[in-house]
Backbone as a chain_set.jsonl record, in Angstrom:
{"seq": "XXXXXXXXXXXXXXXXXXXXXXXXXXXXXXXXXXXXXXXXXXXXXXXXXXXXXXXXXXXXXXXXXXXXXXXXXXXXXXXXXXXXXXXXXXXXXXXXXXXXXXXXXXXXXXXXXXXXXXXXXXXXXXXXXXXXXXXXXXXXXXXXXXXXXXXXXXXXXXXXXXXXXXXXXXXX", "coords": {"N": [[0.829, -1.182, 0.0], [1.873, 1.294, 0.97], [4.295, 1.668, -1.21], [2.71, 1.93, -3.374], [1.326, 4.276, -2.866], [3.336, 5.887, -2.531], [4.373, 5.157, -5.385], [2.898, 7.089, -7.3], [2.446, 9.252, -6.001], [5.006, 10.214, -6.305], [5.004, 9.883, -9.456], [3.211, 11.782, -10.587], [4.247, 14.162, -9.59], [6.134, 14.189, -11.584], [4.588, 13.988, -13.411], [4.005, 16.596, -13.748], [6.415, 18.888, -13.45], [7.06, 18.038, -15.736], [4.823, 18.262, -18.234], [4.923, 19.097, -20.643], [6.847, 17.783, -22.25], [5.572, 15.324, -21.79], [3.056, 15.267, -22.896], [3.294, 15.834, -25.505], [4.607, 13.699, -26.263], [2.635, 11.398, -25.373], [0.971, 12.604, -27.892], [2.63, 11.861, -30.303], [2.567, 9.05, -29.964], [-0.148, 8.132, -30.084], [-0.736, 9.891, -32.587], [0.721, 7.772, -33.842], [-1.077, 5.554, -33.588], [-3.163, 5.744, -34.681], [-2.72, 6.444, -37.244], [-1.668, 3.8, -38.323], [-3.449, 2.374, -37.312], [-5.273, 3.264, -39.224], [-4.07, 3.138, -41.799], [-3.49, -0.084, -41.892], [-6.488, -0.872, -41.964], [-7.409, -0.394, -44.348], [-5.54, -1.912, -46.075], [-6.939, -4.199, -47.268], [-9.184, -3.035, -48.739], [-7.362, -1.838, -50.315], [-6.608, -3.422, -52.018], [-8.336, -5.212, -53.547], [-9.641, -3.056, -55.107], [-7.051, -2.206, -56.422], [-7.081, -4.718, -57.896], [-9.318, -5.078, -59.225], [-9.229, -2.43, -60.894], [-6.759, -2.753, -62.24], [-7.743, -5.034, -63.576], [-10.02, -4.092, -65.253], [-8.507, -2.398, -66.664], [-7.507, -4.141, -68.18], [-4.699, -5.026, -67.289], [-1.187, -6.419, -66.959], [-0.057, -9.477, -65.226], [1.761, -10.838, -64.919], [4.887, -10.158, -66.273], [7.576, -11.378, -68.448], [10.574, -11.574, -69.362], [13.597, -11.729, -71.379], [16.885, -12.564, -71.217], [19.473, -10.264, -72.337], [20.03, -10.931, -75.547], [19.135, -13.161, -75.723], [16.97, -15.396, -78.12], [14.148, -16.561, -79.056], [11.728, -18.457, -80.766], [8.811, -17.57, -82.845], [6.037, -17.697, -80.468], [7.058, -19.027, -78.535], [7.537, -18.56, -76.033], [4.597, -18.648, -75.266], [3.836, -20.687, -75.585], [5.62, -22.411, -73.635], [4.293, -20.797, -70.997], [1.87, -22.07, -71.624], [3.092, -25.161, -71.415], [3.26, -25.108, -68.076], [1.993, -26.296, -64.839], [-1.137, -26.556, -64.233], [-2.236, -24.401, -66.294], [-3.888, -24.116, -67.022], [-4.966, -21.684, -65.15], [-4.317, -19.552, -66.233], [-5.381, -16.5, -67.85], [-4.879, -15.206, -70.942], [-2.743, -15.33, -73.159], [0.242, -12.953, -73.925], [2.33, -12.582, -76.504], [5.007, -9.895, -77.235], [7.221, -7.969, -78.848], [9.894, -5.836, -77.797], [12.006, -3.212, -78.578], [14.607, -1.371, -77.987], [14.944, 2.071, -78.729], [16.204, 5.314, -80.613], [14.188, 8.238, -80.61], [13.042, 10.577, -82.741], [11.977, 13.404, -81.023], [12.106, 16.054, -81.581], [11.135, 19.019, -83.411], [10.386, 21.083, -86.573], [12.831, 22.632, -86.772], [14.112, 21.96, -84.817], [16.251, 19.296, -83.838], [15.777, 16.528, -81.649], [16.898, 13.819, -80.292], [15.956, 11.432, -78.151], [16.159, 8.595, -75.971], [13.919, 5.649, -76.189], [11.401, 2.815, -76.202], [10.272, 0.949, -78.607], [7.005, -1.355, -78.948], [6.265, -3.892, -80.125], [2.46, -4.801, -80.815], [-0.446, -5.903, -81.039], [-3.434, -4.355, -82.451], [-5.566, -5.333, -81.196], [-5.264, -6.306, -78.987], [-5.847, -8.209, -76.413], [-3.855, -8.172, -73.357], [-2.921, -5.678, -71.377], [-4.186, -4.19, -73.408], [-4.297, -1.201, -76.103], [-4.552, 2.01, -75.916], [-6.051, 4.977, -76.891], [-5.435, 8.425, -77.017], [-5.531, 10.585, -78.113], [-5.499, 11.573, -81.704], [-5.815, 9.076, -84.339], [-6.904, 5.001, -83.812], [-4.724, 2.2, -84.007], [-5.385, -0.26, -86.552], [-5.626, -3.32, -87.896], [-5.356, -3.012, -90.638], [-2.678, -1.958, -90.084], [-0.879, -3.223, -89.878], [2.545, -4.589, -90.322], [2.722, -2.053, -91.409], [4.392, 1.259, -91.786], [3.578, 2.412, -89.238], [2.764, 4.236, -85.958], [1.576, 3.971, -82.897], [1.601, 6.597, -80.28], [2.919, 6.73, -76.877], [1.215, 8.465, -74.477], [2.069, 9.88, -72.148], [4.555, 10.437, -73.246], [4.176, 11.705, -75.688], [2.812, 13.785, -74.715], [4.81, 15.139, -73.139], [6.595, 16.163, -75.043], [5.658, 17.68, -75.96], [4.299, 16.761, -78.835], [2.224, 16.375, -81.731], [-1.183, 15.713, -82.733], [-1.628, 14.165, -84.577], [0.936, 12.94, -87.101], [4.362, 12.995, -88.324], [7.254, 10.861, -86.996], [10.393, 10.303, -86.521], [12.087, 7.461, -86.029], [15.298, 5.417, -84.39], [17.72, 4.87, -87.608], [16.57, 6.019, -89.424], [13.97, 5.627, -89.777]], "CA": [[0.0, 0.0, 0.0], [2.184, 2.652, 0.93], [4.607, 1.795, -2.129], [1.918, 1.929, -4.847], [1.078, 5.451, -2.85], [4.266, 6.278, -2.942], [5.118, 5.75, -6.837], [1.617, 7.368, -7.718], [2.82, 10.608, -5.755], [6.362, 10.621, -7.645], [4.426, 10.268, -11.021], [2.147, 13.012, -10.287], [5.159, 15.319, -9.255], [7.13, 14.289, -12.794], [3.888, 14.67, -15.052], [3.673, 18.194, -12.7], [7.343, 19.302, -13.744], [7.286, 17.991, -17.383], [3.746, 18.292, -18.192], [5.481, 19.318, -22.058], [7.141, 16.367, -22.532], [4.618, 14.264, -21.946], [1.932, 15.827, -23.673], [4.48, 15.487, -26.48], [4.672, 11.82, -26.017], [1.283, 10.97, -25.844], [0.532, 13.046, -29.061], [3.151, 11.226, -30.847], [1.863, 8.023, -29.517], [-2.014, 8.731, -30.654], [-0.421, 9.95, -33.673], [0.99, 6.017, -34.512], [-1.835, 4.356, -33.307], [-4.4, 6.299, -35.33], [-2.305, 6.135, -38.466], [-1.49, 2.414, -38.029], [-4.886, 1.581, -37.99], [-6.325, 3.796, -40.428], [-3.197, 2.589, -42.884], [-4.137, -1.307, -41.945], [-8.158, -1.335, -42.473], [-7.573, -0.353, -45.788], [-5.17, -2.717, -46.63], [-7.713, -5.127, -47.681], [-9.691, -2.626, -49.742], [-6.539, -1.51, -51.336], [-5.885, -4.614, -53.128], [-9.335, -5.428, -54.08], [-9.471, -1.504, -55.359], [-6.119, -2.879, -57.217], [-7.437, -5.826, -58.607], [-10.59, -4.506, -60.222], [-8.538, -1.375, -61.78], [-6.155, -3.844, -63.387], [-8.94, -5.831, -64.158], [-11.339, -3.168, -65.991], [-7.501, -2.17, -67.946], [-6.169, -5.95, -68.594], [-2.645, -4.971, -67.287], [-0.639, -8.01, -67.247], [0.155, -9.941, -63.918], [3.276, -11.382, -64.876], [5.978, -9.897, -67.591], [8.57, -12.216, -68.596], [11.871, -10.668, -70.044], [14.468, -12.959, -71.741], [18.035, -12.358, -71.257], [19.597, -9.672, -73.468], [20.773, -10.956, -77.024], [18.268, -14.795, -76.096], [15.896, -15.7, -78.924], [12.994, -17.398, -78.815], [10.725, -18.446, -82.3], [7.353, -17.125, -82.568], [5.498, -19.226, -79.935], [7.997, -19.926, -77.867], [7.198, -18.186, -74.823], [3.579, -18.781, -74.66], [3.894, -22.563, -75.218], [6.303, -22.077, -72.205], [2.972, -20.743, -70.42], [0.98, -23.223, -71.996], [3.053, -25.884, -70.33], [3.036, -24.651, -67.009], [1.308, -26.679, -63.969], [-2.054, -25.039, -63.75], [-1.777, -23.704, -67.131], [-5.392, -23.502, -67.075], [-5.129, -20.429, -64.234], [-3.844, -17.968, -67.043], [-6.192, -16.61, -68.98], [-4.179, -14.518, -71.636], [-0.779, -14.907, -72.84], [0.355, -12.89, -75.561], [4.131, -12.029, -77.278], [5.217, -8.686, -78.211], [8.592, -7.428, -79.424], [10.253, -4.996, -77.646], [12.984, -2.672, -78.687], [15.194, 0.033, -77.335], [16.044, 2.788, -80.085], [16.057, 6.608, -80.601], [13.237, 8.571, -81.483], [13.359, 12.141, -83.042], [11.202, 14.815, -80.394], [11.909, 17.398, -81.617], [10.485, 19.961, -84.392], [10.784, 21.065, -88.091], [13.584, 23.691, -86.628], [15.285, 21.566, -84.063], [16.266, 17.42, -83.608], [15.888, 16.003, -80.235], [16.815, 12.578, -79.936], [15.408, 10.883, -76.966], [15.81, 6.965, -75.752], [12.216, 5.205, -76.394], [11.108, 1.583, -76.528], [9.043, 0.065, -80.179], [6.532, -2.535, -78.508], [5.199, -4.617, -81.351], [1.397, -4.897, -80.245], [-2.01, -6.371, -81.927], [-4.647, -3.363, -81.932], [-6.671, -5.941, -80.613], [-4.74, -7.12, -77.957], [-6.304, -8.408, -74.777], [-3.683, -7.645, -72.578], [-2.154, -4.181, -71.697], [-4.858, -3.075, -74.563], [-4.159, 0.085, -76.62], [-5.509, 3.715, -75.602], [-5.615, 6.261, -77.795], [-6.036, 9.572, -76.462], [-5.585, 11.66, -79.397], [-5.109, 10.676, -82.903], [-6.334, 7.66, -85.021], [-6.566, 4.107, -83.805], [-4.152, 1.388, -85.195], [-6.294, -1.251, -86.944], [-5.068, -4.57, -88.348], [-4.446, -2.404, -91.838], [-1.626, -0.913, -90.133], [0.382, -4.696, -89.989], [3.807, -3.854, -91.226], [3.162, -1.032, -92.322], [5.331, 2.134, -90.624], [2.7, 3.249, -88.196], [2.921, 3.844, -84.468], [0.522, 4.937, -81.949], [2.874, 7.016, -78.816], [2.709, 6.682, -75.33], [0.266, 9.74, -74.216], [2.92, 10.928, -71.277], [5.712, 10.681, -74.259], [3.579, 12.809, -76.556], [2.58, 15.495, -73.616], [6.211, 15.623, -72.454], [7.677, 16.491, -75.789], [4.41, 18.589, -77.286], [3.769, 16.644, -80.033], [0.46, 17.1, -81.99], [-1.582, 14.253, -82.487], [-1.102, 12.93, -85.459], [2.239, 13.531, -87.822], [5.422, 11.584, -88.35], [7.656, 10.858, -86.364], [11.264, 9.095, -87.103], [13.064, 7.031, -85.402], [16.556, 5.446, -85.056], [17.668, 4.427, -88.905], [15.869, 7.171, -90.22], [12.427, 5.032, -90.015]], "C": [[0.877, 1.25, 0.0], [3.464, 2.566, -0.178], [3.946, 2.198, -3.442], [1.78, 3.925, -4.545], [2.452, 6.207, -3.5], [4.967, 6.405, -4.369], [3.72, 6.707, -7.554], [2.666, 9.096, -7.812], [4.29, 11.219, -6.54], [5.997, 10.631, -8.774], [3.732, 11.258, -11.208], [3.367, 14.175, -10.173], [6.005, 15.07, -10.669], [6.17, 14.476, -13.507], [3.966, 16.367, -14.362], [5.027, 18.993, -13.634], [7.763, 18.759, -15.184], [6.462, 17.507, -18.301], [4.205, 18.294, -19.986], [5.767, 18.225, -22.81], [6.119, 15.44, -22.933], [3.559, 14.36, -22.204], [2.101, 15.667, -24.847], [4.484, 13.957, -27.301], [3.612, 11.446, -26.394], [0.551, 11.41, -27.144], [1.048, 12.212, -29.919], [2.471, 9.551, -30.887], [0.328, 7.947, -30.199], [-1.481, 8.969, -32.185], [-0.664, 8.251, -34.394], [0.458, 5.738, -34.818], [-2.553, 4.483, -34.543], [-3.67, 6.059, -36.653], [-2.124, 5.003, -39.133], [-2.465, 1.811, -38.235], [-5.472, 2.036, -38.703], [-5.533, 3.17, -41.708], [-3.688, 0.909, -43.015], [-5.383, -1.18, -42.282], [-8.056, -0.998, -43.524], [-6.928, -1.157, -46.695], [-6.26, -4.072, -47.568], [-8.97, -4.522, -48.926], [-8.609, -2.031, -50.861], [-6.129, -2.113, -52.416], [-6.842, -4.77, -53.64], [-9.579, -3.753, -55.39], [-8.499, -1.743, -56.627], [-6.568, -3.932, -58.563], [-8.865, -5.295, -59.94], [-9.779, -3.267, -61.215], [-7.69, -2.047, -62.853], [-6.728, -4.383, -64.199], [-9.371, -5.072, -65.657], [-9.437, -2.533, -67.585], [-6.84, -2.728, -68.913], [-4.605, -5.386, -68.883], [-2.598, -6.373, -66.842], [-0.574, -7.752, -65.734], [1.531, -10.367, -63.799], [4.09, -11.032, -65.851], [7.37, -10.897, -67.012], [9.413, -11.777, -69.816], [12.959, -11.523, -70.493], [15.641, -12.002, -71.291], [18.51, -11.616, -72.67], [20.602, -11.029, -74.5], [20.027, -12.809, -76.852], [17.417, -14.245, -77.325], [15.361, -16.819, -78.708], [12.118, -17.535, -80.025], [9.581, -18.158, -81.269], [6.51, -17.784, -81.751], [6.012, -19.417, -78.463], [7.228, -20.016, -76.439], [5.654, -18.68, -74.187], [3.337, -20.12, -74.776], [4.453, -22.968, -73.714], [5.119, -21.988, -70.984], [2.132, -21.811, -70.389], [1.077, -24.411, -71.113], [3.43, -26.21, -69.206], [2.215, -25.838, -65.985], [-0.128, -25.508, -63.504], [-2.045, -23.872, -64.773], [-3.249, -22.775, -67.381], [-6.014, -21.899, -66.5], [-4.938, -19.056, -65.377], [-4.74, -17.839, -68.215], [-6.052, -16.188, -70.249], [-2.828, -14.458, -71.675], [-0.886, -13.976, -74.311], [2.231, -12.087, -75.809], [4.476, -10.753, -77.767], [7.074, -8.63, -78.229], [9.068, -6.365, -79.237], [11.571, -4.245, -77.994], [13.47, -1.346, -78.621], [15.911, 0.654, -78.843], [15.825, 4.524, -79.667], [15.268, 7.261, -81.463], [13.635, 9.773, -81.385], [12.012, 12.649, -82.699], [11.036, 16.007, -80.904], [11.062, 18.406, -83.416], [11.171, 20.146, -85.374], [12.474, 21.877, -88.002], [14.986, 23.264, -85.479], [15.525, 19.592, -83.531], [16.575, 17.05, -82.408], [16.114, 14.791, -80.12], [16.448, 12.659, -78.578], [15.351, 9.132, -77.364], [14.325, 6.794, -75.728], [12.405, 3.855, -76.422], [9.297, 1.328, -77.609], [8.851, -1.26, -78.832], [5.79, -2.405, -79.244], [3.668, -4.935, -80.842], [0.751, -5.56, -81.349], [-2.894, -4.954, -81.086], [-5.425, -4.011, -81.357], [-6.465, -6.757, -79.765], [-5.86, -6.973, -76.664], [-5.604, -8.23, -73.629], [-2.538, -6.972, -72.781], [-2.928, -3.372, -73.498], [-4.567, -1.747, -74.853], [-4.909, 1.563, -76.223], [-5.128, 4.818, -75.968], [-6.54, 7.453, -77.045], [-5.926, 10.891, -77.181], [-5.255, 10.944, -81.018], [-6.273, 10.029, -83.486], [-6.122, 6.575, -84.155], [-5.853, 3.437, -84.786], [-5.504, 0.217, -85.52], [-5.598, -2.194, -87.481], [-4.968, -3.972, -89.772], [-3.277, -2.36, -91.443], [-0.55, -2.223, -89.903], [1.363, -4.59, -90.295], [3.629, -3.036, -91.959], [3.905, 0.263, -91.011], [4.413, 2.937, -89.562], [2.747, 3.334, -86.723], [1.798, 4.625, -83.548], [1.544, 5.202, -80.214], [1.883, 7.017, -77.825], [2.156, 8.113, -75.351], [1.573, 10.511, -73.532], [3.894, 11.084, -72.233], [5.536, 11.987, -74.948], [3.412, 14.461, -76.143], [3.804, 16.1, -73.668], [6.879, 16.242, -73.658], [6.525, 17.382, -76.976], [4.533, 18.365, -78.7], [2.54, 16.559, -80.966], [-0.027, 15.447, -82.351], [-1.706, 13.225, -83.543], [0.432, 13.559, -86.561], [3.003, 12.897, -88.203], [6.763, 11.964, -87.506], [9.006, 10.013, -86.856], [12.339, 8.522, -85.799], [14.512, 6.265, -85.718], [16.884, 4.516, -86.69], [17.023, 5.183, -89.672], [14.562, 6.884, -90.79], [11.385, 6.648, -90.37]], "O": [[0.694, 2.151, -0.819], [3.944, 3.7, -0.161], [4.538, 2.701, -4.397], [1.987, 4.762, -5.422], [2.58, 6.848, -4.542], [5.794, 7.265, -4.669], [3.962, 6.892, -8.747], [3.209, 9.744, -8.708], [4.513, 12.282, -7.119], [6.611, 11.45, -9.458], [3.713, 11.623, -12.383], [3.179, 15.167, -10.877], [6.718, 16.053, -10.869], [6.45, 15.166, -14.487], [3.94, 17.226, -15.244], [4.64, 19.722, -14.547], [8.832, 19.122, -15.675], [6.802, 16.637, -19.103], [3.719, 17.353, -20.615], [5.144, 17.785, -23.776], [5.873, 14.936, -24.028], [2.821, 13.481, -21.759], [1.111, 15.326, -25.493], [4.395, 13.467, -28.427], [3.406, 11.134, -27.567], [-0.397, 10.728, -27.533], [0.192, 11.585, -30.543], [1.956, 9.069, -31.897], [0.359, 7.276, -31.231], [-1.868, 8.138, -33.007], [-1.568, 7.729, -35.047], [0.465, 5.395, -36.0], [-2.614, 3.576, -35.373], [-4.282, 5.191, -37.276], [-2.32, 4.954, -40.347], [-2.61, 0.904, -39.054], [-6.435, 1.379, -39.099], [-6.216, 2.709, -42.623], [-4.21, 0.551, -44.071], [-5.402, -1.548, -43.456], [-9.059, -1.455, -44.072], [-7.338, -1.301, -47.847], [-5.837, -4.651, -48.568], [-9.523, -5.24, -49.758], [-8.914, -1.8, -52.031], [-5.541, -1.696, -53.414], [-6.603, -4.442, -54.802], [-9.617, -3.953, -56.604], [-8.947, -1.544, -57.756], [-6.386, -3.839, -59.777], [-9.007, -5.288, -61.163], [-9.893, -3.436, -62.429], [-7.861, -1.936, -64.067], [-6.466, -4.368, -65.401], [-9.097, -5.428, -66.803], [-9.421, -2.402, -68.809], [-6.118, -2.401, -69.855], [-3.814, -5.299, -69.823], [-3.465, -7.178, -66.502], [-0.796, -6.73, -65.085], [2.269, -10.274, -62.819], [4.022, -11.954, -66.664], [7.907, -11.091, -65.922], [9.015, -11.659, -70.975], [13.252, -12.26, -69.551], [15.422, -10.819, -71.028], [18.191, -12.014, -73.79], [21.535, -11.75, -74.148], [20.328, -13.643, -77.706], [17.188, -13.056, -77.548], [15.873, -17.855, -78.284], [11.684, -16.43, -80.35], [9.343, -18.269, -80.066], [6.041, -18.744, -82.362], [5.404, -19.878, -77.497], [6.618, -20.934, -75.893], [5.473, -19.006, -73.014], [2.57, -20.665, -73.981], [3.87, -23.651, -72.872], [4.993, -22.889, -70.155], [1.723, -22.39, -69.383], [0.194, -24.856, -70.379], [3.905, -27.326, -68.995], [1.577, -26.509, -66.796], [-0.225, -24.434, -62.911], [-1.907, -22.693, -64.445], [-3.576, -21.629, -67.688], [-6.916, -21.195, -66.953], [-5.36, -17.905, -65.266], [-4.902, -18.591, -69.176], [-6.937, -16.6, -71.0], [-1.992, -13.96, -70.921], [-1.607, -14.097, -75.301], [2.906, -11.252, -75.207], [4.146, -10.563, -78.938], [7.87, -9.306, -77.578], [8.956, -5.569, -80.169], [12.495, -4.91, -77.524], [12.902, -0.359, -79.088], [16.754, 0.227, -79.632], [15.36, 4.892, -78.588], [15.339, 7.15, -82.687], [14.316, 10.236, -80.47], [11.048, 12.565, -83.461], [10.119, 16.815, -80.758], [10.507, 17.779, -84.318], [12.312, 19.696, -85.476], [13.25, 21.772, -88.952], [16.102, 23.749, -85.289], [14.711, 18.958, -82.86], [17.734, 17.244, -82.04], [15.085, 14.366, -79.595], [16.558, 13.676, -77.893], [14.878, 8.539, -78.333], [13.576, 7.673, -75.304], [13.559, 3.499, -76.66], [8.081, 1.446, -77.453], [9.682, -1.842, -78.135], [4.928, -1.544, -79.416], [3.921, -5.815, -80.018], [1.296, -5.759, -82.435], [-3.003, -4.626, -79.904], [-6.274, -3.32, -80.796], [-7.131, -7.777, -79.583], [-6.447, -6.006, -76.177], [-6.319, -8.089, -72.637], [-1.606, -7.132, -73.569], [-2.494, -2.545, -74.299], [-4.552, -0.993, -73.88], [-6.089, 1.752, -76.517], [-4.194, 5.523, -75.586], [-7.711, 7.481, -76.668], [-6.224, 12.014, -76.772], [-4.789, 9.819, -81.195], [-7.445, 10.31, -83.238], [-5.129, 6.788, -83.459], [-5.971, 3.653, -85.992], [-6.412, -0.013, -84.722], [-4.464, -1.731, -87.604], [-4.181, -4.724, -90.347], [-2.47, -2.704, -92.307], [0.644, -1.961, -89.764], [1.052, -4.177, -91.412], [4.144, -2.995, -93.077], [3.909, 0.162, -89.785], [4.701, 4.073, -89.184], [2.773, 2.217, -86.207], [1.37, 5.771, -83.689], [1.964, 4.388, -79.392], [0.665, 7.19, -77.8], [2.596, 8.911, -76.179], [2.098, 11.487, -74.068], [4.308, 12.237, -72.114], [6.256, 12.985, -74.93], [3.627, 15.564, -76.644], [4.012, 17.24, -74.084], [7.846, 16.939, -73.351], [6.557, 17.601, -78.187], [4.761, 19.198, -79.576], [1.615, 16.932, -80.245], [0.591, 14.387, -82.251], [-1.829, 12.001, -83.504], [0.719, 14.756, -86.534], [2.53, 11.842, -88.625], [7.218, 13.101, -87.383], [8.778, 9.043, -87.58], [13.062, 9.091, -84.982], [14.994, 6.306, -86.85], [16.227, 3.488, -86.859], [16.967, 4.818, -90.846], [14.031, 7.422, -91.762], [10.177, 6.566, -90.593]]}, "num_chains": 1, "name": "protein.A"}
């Protein structure tokens, strides 16, 4: 009994003389908690939130990147998929052809190279589908022929107009 009094009355005389502090403390503290759990309960709508956005865009789930200077025939990769354990789980594979070159930004008056990546697509791809936000769509005319539809933030960033030509490296 008279210990418990006794640390009561010494805690009372240290919140008394550093009332700052520990007003301090406990804010910080409250801070955590409250952030901690407002950051967790959403975890579970964040992913669902996730999932449907992906969903409604068909971004891919899994990209698979070969080793620079591998080849693979036409096929290869999504046979690869194909025979998988549980091949059944994937509902879309599809192959494109990516390549790093230099595209010309700039205007009739001045030449900007800039690094870019050509990804060979189908206009009618199912996943990572096309979105044109200015311009023409590509259509299955445009099959080898020299046509490209640009990345929107590419286009913004380097004020290009929305339709025109554009060359890249080799003097495409």
């Amino acid at each position: 009994m008279y210990l418990s009094t006794l640390l009561l009355r010494w805690s009372w005389r240290d919140l008394r003389t550093n009332w700052v502090k520990v007003l301090a403390i406990a804010s910080v503290i409250a801070l955590g908690t409250g952030t901690y759990a407002g950051l967790t309960s959403s975890a579970r709508w964040r992913t669902l939130s996730n999932e449907a956005s992906f969903g409604l865009l068909n971004v891919h789930d899994i990209r698979i990147e070969l080793a620079e200077g591998s080849v693979v025939p036409d096929g290869g990769l999504e046979a690869a998929v194909r025979s998988i354990d549980h091949s059944s789980w994937v509902r879309d594979v599809e192959e494109r052809r990516v390549l790093e070159l230099l595209v010309d930004a700039g205007t009739e008056d001045l030449d900007i190279l800039v690094p870019g990546l050509m990804v060979g697509a189908d206009p009618a791809a199912t996943v990572d589908a096309l979105y044109n936000d200015g311009g023409r769509d590509l259509t299955g005319a445009d099959a080898g022929e020299d046509v490209v539809l640009l990345q929107h933030s590419f286009a913004n960033y380097y004020e290009l107009p929305d339709e025109g030509t554009i060359t890249i490296s080799g003097g495409r």
